[in-house]
Short mmCIF file of C-alpha atoms in Angstrom, two decimals:
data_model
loop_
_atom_site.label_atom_id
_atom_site.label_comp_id
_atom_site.label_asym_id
_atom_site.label_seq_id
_atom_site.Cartn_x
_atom_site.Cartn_y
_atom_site.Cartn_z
CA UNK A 1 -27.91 -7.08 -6.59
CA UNK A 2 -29.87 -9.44 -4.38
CA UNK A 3 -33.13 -7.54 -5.05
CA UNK A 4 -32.54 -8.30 -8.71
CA UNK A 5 -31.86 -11.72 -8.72
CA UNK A 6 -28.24 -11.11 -9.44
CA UNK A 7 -25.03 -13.47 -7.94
CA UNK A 8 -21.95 -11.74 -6.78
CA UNK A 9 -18.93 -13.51 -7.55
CA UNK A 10 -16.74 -12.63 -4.06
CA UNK A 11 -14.07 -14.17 -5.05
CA UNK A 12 -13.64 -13.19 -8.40
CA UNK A 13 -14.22 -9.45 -7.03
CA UNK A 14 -11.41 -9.80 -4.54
CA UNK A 15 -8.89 -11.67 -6.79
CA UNK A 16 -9.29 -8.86 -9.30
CA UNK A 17 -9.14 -6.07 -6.21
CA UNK A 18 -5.88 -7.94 -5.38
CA UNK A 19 -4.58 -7.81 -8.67
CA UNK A 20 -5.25 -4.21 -9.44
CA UNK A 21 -3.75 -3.15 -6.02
CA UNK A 22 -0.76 -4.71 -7.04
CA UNK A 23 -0.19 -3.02 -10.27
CA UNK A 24 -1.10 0.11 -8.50
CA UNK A 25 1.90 -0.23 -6.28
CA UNK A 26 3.86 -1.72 -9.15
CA UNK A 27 2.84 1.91 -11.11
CA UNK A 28 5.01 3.78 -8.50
CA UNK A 29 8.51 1.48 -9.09
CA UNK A 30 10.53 0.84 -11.89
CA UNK A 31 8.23 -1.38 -14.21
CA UNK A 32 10.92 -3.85 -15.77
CA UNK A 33 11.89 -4.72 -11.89
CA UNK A 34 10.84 -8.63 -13.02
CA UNK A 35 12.42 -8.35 -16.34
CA UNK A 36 16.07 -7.77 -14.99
CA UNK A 37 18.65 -10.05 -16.08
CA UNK A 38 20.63 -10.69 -13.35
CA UNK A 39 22.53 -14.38 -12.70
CA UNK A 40 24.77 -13.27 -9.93
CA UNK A 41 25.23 -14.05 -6.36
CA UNK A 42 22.14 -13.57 -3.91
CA UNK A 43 21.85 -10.30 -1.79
CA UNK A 44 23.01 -11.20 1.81
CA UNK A 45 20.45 -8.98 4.32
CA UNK A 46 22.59 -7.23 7.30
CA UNK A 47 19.82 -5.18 8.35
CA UNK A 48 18.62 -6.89 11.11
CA UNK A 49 21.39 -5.73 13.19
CA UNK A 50 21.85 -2.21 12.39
CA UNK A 51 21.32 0.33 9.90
CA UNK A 52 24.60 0.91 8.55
CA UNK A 53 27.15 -0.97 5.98
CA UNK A 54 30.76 -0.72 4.74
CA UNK A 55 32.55 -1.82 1.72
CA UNK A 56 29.64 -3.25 0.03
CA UNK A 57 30.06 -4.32 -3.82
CA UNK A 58 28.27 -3.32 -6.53
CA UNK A 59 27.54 -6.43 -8.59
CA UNK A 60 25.14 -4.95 -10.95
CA UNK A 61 23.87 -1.72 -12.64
CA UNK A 62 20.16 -0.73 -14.26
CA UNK A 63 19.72 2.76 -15.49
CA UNK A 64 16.42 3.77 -16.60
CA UNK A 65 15.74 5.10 -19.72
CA UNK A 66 12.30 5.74 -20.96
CA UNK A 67 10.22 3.23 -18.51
CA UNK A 68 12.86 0.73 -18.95
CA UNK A 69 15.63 -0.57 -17.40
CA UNK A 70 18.44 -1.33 -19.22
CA UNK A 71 21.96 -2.78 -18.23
CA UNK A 72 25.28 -0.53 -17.67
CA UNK A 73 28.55 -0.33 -16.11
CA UNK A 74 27.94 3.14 -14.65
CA UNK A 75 25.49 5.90 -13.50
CA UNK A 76 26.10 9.25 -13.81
CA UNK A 77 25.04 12.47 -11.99
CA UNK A 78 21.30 12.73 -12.31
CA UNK A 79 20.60 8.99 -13.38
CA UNK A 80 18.43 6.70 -11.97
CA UNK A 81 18.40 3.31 -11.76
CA UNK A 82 19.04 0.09 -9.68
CA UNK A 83 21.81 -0.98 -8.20
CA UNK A 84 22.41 -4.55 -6.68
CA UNK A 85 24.88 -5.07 -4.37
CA UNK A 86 26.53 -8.21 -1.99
CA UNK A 87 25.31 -7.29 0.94
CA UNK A 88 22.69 -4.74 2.34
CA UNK A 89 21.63 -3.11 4.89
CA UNK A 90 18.30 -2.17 3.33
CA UNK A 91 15.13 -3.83 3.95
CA UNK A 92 13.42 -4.79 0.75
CA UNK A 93 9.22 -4.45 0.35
CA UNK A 94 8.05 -7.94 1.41
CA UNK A 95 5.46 -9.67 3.98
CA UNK A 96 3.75 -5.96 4.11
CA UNK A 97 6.55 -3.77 5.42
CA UNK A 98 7.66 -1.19 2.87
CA UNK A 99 11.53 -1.08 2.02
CA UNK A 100 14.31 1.17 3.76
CA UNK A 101 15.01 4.24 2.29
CA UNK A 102 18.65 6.07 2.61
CA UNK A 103 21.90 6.67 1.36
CA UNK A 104 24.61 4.39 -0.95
CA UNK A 105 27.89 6.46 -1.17
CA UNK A 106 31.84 6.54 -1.79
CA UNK A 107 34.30 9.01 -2.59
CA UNK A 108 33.43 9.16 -6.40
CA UNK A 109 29.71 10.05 -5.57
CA UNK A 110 26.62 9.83 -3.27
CA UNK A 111 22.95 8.47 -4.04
CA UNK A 112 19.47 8.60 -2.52
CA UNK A 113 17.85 5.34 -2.30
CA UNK A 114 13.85 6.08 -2.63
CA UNK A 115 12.68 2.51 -2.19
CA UNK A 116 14.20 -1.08 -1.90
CA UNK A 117 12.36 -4.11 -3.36
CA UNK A 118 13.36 -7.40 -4.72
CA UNK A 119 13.72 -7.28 -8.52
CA UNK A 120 14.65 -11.28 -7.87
CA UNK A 121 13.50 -13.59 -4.52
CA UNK A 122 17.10 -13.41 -3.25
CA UNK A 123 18.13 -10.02 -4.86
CA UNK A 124 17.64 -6.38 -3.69
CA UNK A 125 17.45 -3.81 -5.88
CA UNK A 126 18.10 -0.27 -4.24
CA UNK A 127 15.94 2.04 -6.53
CA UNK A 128 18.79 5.19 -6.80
CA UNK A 129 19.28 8.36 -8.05
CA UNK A 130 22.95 9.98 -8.35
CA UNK A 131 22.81 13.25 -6.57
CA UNK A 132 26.48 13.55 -7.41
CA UNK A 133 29.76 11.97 -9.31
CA UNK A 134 29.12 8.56 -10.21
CA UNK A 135 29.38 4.91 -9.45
CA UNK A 136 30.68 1.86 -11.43
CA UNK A 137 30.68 -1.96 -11.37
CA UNK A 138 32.76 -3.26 -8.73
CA UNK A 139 32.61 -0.04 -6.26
CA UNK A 140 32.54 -0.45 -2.66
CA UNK A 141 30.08 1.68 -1.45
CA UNK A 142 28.74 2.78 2.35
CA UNK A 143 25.40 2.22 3.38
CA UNK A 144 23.02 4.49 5.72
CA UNK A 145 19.17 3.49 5.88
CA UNK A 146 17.19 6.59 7.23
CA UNK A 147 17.19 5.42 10.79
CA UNK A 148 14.16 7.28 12.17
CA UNK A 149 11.71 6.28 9.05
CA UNK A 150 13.10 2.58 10.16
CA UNK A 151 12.60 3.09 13.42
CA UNK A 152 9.10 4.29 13.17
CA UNK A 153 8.35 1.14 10.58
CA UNK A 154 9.82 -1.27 12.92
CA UNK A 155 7.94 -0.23 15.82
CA UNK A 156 4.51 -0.17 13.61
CA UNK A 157 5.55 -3.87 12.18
CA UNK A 158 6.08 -5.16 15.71
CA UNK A 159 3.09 -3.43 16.44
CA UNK A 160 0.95 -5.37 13.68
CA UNK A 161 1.75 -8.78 15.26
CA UNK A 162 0.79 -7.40 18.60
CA UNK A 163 -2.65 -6.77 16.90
CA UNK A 164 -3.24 -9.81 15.36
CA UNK A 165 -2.91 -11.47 18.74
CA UNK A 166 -5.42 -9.15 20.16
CA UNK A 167 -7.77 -9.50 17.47
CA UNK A 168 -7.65 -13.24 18.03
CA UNK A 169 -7.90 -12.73 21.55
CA UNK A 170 -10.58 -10.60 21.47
CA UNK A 171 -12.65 -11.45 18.51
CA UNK A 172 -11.92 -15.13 18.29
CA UNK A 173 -10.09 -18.10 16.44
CA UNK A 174 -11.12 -17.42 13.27
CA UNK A 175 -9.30 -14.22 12.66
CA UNK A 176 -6.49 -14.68 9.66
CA UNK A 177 -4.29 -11.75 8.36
CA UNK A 178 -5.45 -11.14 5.20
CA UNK A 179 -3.33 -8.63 3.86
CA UNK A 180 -1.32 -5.59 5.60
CA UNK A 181 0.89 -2.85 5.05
CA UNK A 182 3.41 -1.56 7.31
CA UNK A 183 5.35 2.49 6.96
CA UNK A 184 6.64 4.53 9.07
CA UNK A 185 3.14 6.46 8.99
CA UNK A 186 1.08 3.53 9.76
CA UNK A 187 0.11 -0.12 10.13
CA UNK A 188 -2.85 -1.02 7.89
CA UNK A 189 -4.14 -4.58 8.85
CA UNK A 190 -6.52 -6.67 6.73
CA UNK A 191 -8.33 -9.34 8.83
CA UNK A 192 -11.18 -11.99 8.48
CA UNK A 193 -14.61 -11.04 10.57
CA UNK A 194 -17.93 -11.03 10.11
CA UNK A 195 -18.71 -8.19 12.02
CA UNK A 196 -18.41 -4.41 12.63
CA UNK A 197 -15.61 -3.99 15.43
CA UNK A 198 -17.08 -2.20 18.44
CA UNK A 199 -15.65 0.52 20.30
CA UNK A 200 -15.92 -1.74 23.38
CA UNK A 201 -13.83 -4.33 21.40
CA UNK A 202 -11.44 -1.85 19.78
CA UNK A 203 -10.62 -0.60 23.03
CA UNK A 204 -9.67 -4.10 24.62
CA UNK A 205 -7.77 -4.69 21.65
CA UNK A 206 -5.68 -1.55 22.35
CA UNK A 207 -5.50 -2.34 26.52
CA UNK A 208 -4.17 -5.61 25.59
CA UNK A 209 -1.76 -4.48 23.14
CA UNK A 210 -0.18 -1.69 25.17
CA UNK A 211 -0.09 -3.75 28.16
CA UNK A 212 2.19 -6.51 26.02
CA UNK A 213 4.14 -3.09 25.42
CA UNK A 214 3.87 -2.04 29.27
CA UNK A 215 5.62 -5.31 30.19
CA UNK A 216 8.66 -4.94 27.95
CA UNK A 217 9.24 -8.22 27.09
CA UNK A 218 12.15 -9.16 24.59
CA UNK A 219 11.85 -9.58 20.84
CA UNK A 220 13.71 -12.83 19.42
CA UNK A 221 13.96 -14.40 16.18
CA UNK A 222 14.82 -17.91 15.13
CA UNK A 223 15.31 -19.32 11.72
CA UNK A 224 14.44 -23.21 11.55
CA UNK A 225 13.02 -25.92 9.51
CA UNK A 226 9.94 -25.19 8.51
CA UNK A 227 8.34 -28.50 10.43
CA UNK A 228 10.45 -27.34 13.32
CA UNK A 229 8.39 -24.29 13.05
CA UNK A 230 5.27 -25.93 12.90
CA UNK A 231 5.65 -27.74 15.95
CA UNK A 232 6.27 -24.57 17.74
CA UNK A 233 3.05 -23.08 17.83
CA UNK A 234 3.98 -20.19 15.15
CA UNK A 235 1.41 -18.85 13.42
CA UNK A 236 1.35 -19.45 9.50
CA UNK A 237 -0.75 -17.35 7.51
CA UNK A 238 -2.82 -19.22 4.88
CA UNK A 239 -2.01 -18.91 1.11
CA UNK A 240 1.52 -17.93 1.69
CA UNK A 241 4.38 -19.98 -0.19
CA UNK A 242 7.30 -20.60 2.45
CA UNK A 243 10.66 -22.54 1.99
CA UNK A 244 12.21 -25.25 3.86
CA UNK A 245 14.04 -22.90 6.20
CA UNK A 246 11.98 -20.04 7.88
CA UNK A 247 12.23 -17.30 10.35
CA UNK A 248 9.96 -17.27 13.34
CA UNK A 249 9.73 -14.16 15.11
CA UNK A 250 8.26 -14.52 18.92
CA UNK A 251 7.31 -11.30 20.54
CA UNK A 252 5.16 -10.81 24.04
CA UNK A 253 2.35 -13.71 23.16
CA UNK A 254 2.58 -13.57 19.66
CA UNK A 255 4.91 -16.55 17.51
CA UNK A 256 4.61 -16.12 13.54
CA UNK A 257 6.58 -16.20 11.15
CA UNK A 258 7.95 -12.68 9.50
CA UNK A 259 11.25 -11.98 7.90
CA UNK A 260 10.48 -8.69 8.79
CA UNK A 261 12.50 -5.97 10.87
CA UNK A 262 11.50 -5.60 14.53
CA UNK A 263 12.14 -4.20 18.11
CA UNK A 264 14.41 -5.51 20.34
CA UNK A 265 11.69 -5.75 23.07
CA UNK A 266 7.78 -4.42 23.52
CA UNK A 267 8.45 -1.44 24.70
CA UNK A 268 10.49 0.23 22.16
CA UNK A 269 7.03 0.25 20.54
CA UNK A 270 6.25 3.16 22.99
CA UNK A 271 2.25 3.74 22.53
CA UNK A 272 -0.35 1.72 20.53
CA UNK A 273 -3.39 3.51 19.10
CA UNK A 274 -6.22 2.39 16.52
CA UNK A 275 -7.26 5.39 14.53
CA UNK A 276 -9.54 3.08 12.17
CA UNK A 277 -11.29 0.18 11.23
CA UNK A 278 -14.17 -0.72 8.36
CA UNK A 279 -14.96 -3.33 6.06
CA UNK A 280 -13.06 -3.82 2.62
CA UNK A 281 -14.65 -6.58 1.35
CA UNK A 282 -17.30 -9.74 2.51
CA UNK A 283 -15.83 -10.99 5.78
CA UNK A 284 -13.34 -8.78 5.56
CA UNK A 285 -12.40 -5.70 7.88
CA UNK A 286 -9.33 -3.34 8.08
CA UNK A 287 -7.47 -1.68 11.40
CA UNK A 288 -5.53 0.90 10.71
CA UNK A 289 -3.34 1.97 13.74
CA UNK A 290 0.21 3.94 15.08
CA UNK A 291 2.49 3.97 17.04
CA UNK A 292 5.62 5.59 19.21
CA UNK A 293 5.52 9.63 18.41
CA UNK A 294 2.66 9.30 15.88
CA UNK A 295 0.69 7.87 18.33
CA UNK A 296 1.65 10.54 20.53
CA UNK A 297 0.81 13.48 18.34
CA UNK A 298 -2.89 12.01 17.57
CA UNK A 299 -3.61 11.55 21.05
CA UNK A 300 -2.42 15.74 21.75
CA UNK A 301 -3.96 16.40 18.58
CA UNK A 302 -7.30 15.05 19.93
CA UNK A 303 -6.83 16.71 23.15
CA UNK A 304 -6.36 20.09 22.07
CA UNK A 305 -9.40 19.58 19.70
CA UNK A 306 -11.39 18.38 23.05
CA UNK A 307 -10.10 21.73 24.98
CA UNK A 308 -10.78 24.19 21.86
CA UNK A 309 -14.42 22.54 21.83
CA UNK A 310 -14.79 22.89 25.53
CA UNK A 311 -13.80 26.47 25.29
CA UNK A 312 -16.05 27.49 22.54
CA UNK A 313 -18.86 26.12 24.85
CA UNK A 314 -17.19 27.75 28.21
CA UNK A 315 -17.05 24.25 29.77
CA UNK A 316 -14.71 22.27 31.57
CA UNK A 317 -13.41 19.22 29.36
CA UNK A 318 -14.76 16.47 31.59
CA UNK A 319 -18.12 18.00 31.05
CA UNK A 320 -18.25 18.29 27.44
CA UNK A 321 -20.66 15.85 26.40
CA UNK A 322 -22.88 16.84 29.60
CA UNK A 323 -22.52 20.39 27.74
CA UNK A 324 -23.20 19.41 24.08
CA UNK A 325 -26.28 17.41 25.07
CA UNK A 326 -27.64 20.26 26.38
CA UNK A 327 -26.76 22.41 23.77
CA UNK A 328 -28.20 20.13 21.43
CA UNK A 329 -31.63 20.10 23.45
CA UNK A 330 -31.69 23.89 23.59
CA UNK A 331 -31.58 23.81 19.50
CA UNK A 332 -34.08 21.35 19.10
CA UNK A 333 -36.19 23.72 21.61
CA UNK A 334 -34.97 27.24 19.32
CA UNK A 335 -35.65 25.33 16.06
CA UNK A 336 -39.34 24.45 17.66
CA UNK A 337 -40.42 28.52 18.25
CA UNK A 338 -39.08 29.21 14.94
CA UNK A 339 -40.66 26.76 12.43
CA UNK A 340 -43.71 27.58 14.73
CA UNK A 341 -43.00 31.61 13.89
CA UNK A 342 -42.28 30.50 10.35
CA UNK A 343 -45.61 29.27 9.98
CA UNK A 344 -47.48 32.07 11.47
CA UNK A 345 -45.45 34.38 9.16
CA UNK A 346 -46.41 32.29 6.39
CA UNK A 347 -50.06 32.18 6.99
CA UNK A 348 -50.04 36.53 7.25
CA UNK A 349 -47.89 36.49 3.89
CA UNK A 350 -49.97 34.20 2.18
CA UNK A 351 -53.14 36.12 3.47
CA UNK A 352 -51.50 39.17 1.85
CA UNK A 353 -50.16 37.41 -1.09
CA UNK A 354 -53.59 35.79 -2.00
CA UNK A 355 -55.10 39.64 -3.10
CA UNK A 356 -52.76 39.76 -5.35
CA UNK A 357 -53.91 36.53 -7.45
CA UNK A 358 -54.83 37.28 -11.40
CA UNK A 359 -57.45 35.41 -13.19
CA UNK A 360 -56.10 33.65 -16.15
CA UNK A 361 -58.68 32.27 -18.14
CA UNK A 362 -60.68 31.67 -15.45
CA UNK A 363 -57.82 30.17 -12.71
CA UNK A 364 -56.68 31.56 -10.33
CA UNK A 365 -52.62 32.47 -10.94
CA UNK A 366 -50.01 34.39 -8.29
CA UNK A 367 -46.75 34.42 -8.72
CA UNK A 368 -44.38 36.16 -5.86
CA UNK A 369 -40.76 36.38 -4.52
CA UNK A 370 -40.22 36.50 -1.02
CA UNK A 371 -36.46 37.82 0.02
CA UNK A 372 -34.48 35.39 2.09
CA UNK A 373 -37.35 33.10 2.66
CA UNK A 374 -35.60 29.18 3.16
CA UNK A 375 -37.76 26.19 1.11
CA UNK A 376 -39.71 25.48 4.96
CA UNK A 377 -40.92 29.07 4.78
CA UNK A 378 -41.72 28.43 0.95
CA UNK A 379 -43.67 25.45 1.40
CA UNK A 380 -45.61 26.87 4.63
CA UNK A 381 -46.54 29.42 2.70
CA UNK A 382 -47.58 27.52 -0.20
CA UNK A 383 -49.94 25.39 1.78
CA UNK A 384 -51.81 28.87 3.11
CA UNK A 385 -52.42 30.14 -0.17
CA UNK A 386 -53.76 27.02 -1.68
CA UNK A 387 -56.29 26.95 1.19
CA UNK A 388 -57.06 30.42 0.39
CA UNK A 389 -57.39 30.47 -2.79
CA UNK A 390 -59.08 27.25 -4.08
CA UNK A 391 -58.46 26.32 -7.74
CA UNK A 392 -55.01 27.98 -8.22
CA UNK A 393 -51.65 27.89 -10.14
CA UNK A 394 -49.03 29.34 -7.57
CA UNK A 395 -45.27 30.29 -7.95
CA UNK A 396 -42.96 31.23 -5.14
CA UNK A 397 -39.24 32.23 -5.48
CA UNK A 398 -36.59 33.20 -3.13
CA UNK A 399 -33.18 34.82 -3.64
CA UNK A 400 -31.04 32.91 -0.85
CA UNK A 401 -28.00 34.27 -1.96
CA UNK A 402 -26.28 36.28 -5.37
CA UNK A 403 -25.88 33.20 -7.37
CA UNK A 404 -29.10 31.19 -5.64
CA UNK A 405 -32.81 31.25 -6.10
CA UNK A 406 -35.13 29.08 -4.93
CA UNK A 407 -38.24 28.19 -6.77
CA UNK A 408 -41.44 26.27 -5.71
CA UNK A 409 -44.47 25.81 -7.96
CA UNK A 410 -48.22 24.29 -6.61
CA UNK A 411 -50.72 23.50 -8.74
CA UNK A 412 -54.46 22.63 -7.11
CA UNK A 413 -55.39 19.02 -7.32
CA UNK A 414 -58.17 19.89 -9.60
CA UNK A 415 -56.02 21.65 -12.06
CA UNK A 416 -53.17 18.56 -12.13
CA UNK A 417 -54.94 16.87 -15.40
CA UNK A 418 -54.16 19.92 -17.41
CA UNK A 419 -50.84 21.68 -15.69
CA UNK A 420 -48.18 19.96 -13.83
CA UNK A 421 -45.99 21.71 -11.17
CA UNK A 422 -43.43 20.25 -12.69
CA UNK A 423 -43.76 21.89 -15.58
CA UNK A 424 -44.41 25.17 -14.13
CA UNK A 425 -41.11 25.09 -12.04
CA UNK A 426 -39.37 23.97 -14.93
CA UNK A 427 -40.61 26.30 -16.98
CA UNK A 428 -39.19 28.88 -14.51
CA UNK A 429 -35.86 27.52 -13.72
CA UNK A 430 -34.73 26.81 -17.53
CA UNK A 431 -35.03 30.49 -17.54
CA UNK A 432 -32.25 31.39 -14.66
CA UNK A 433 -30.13 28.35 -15.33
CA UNK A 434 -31.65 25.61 -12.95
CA UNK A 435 -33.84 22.58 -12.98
CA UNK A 436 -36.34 21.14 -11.05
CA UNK A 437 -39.01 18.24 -10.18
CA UNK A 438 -41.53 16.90 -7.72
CA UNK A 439 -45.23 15.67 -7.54
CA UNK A 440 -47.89 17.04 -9.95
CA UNK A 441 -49.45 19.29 -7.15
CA UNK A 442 -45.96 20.64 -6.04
CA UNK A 443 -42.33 20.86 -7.40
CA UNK A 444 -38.88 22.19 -6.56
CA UNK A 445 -36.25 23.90 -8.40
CA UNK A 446 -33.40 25.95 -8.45
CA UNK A 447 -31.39 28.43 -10.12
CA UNK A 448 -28.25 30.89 -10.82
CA UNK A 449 -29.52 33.98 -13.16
CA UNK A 450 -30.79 36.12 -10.20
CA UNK A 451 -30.97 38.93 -12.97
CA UNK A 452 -33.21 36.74 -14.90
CA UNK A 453 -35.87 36.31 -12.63
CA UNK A 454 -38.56 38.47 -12.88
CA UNK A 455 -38.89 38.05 -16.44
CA UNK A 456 -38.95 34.25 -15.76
CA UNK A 457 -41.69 35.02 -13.13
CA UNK A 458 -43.41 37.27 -15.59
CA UNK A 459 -43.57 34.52 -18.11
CA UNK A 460 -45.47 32.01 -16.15
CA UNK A 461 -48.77 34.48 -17.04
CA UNK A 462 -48.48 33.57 -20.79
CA UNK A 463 -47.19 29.62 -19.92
CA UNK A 464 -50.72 29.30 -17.99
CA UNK A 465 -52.85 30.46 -20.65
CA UNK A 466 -52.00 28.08 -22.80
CA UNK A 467 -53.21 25.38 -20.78
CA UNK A 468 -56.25 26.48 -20.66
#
């Protein structure tokens, strides 16, 4: 854009990234979650200290019937819906971390909850399906989040604030959250820098965050006035709308504010690994990083990958890169003899190959395919024979494999006003079902109709003629 003289409106870019993003993860939920009419009582959130629930009423019913949600008294076996109860266990999707999945049941029926959000700012809305029997208005149902895919988002959330400390620590200031998503896969973190991070930076960031995990210190969580909270020190992230009462979570150095679910103390958070990190947008980069078991299996992963390499090369780990340098040096040496044998091989082809140029009106044409030969061995070969034979139209093909050929036309400088190589390769290759290009004294091309060839080889004869 710059080298045209054209603007790029940033902004506008990321506003409509941001928007699109959003429908994108509104595409996988029920779409009339903000068109519910609901006027009940608020959801009252009991997941903070456990995963489990009792006796919890059903105050409201959605089933969903073709992309919509409409209001009932009861779901049936194999419905799906919403249901909204008093109180919940369930985490819904908010500040980044994805809602609790699980299980609402009683002795009339059992259903999988896929996903918790808030169809309202106060209400949940457990996204359901009735494996069995049903449920009505007014049921008191049980309540069992899956506790390992909690666990494993918990520990990645905690993680996440970890990280942001570290990145301020490390990078500076003027690092803000910008965005961030939080599974039990994963943390993704969105974060304002100017810069590529560097391995050297990514792996203080990582020494400082498992160290805050190494010391073990306890998670706590306050809820105060939100100028109470100011005056704490917590971190605020800019843009975000916050009421008069908030929850500030403080855990090893970090203090922010996250209604969030989160370990009791560092080191439930086990092991802290980056796997990524890149640029999304101007200014903007993105970490993406695990934790606890996941981070666990990467780091085995990536050992056993380091042992299988150093096997295949019959070397000791810790001398692997020693190894692979020295492999690589030992190529560059191989690949040295042989374009140096290439190019003797060309130069006896192309002395044999130039007896068998034809005079076509008076230039010089020779057409030839030479099995297995790469485009290298093409070209060399192709420079030979136009010093051999002066004022010449060549063609060259090779069959590199049943479905391949590889075509390269030259054409003599003082021929180039009248015949193109271009037009020569082309004039091959539309023949065996390829296309080519390239300057006007040589071009490229390929093709797929092995079977085709020689009478698309025979035709250049009768194409030359006509040019002269």
């Amino acid at each position: 854009c710059r080298e045209r003289d054209f603007a790029v409106d940033t902004a506008g870019f990321e506003s409509a990234m941001n928007a699109q993003k959003e429908a994108a993860r509104a595409a996988g939920k029920f779409k009339m979650d903000a068109k519910i009419e609901y006027d009940g009582a608020k959801t009252q959130f009991t997941g903070y200290d456990g995963t489990h629930g009792n006796n919890l009423n059903v105050l409201a019913l959605y089933r969903t019937a073709e992309d919509k949600l409409e209001t009932v008294t009861q779901l049936n076996q194999g419905d799906t819906g919403i249901v909204i109860l008093d109180k919940t266990p369930f985490y819904a999707e908010s500040g980044g971390q994805v809602g609790d999945q699980g299980v609402l049941a009683h002795p009339q029926g059992q259903l999988t909850v896929s996903d918790t959000t808030k169809v309202l700012p106060d209400v949940f809305g457990h996204h359901v399906r009735v494996d069995s029997g049903s449920v009505r208005i007014g049921a008191a149902m049980n309540a069992t989040v899956f506790a390992e895919k909690r666990a494993a988002t918990v520990r990645n959330h905690s993680a996440t604030h970890l990280m942001h400390a570290a990145l301020r620590r490390v990078l500076g200031e003027h690092v803000q959250q910008k965005g961030s998503l939080v599974d039990a896969d994963k943390t993704r973190f969105d974060f304002t820098h100017n810069a590529a991070v560097t391995a050297d930076e990514i792996a203080q960031i990582e020494y400082w965050v498992n160290a805050q995990i190494l010391a073990n210190q306890p998670a706590s969580a306050q809820v105060m006035a939100i100028d109470d909270a100011k005056n704490s020190g917590a971190m605020m992230l800019f843009g975000e709308k916050y009421g008069d009462e908030v929850r500030v979570l403080t855990i090893g150095e970090s203090k922010e504010l996250c209604g969030g679910t989160h370990v009791h103390a560092t080191g439930d958070i086990g092991l802290f690994k980056i796997i990524s990190e890149g640029g999304v947008a101007a200014g903007v980069r993105r970490i993406e990083a695990i934790t606890g078991l996941n981070a666990l299996a990467y780091t085995q992963g990536l050992a056993h990958q380091v042992n299988q390499a150093a096997a295949a090369l019959k070397s000791a780990p810790s001398e692997l890169v020693e190894r692979i340098q020295g492999t690589q040096e030992q190529i560059k040496a191989l690949e040295k003899e042989l374009n140096a044998a290439k190019g003797k091989l060309a130069a006896a082809q192309g002395g044999d190959l130039a007896a068998q140029a034809v005079d076509v009106n008076g230039v010089k044409l020779l057409t030839a395919t030479l099995e297995g030969a790469d485009i290298d061995m093409l070209r060399n070969t192709m420079d030979s024979l136009k010093d051999k034979l002066g004022t010449a139209v060549i063609v060259l093909a090779s069959v590199v494999a049943a479905d391949k050929v590889t075509l390269l036309a030259g054409v003599t400088k003082d021929l180039t006003s009248k015949i193109k190589a271009g037009e020569v390769v082309n004039h091959v290759a539309q023949q065996i079902g390829g296309k080519g290009g390239g300057r006007p004294d040589l071009a490229q091309a390929g093709g797929t109709d092995v079977a085709g060839l020689a009478d698309a080889i025979e035709s250049v004869k009768s194409f030359v003629s006509e040019k002269f």
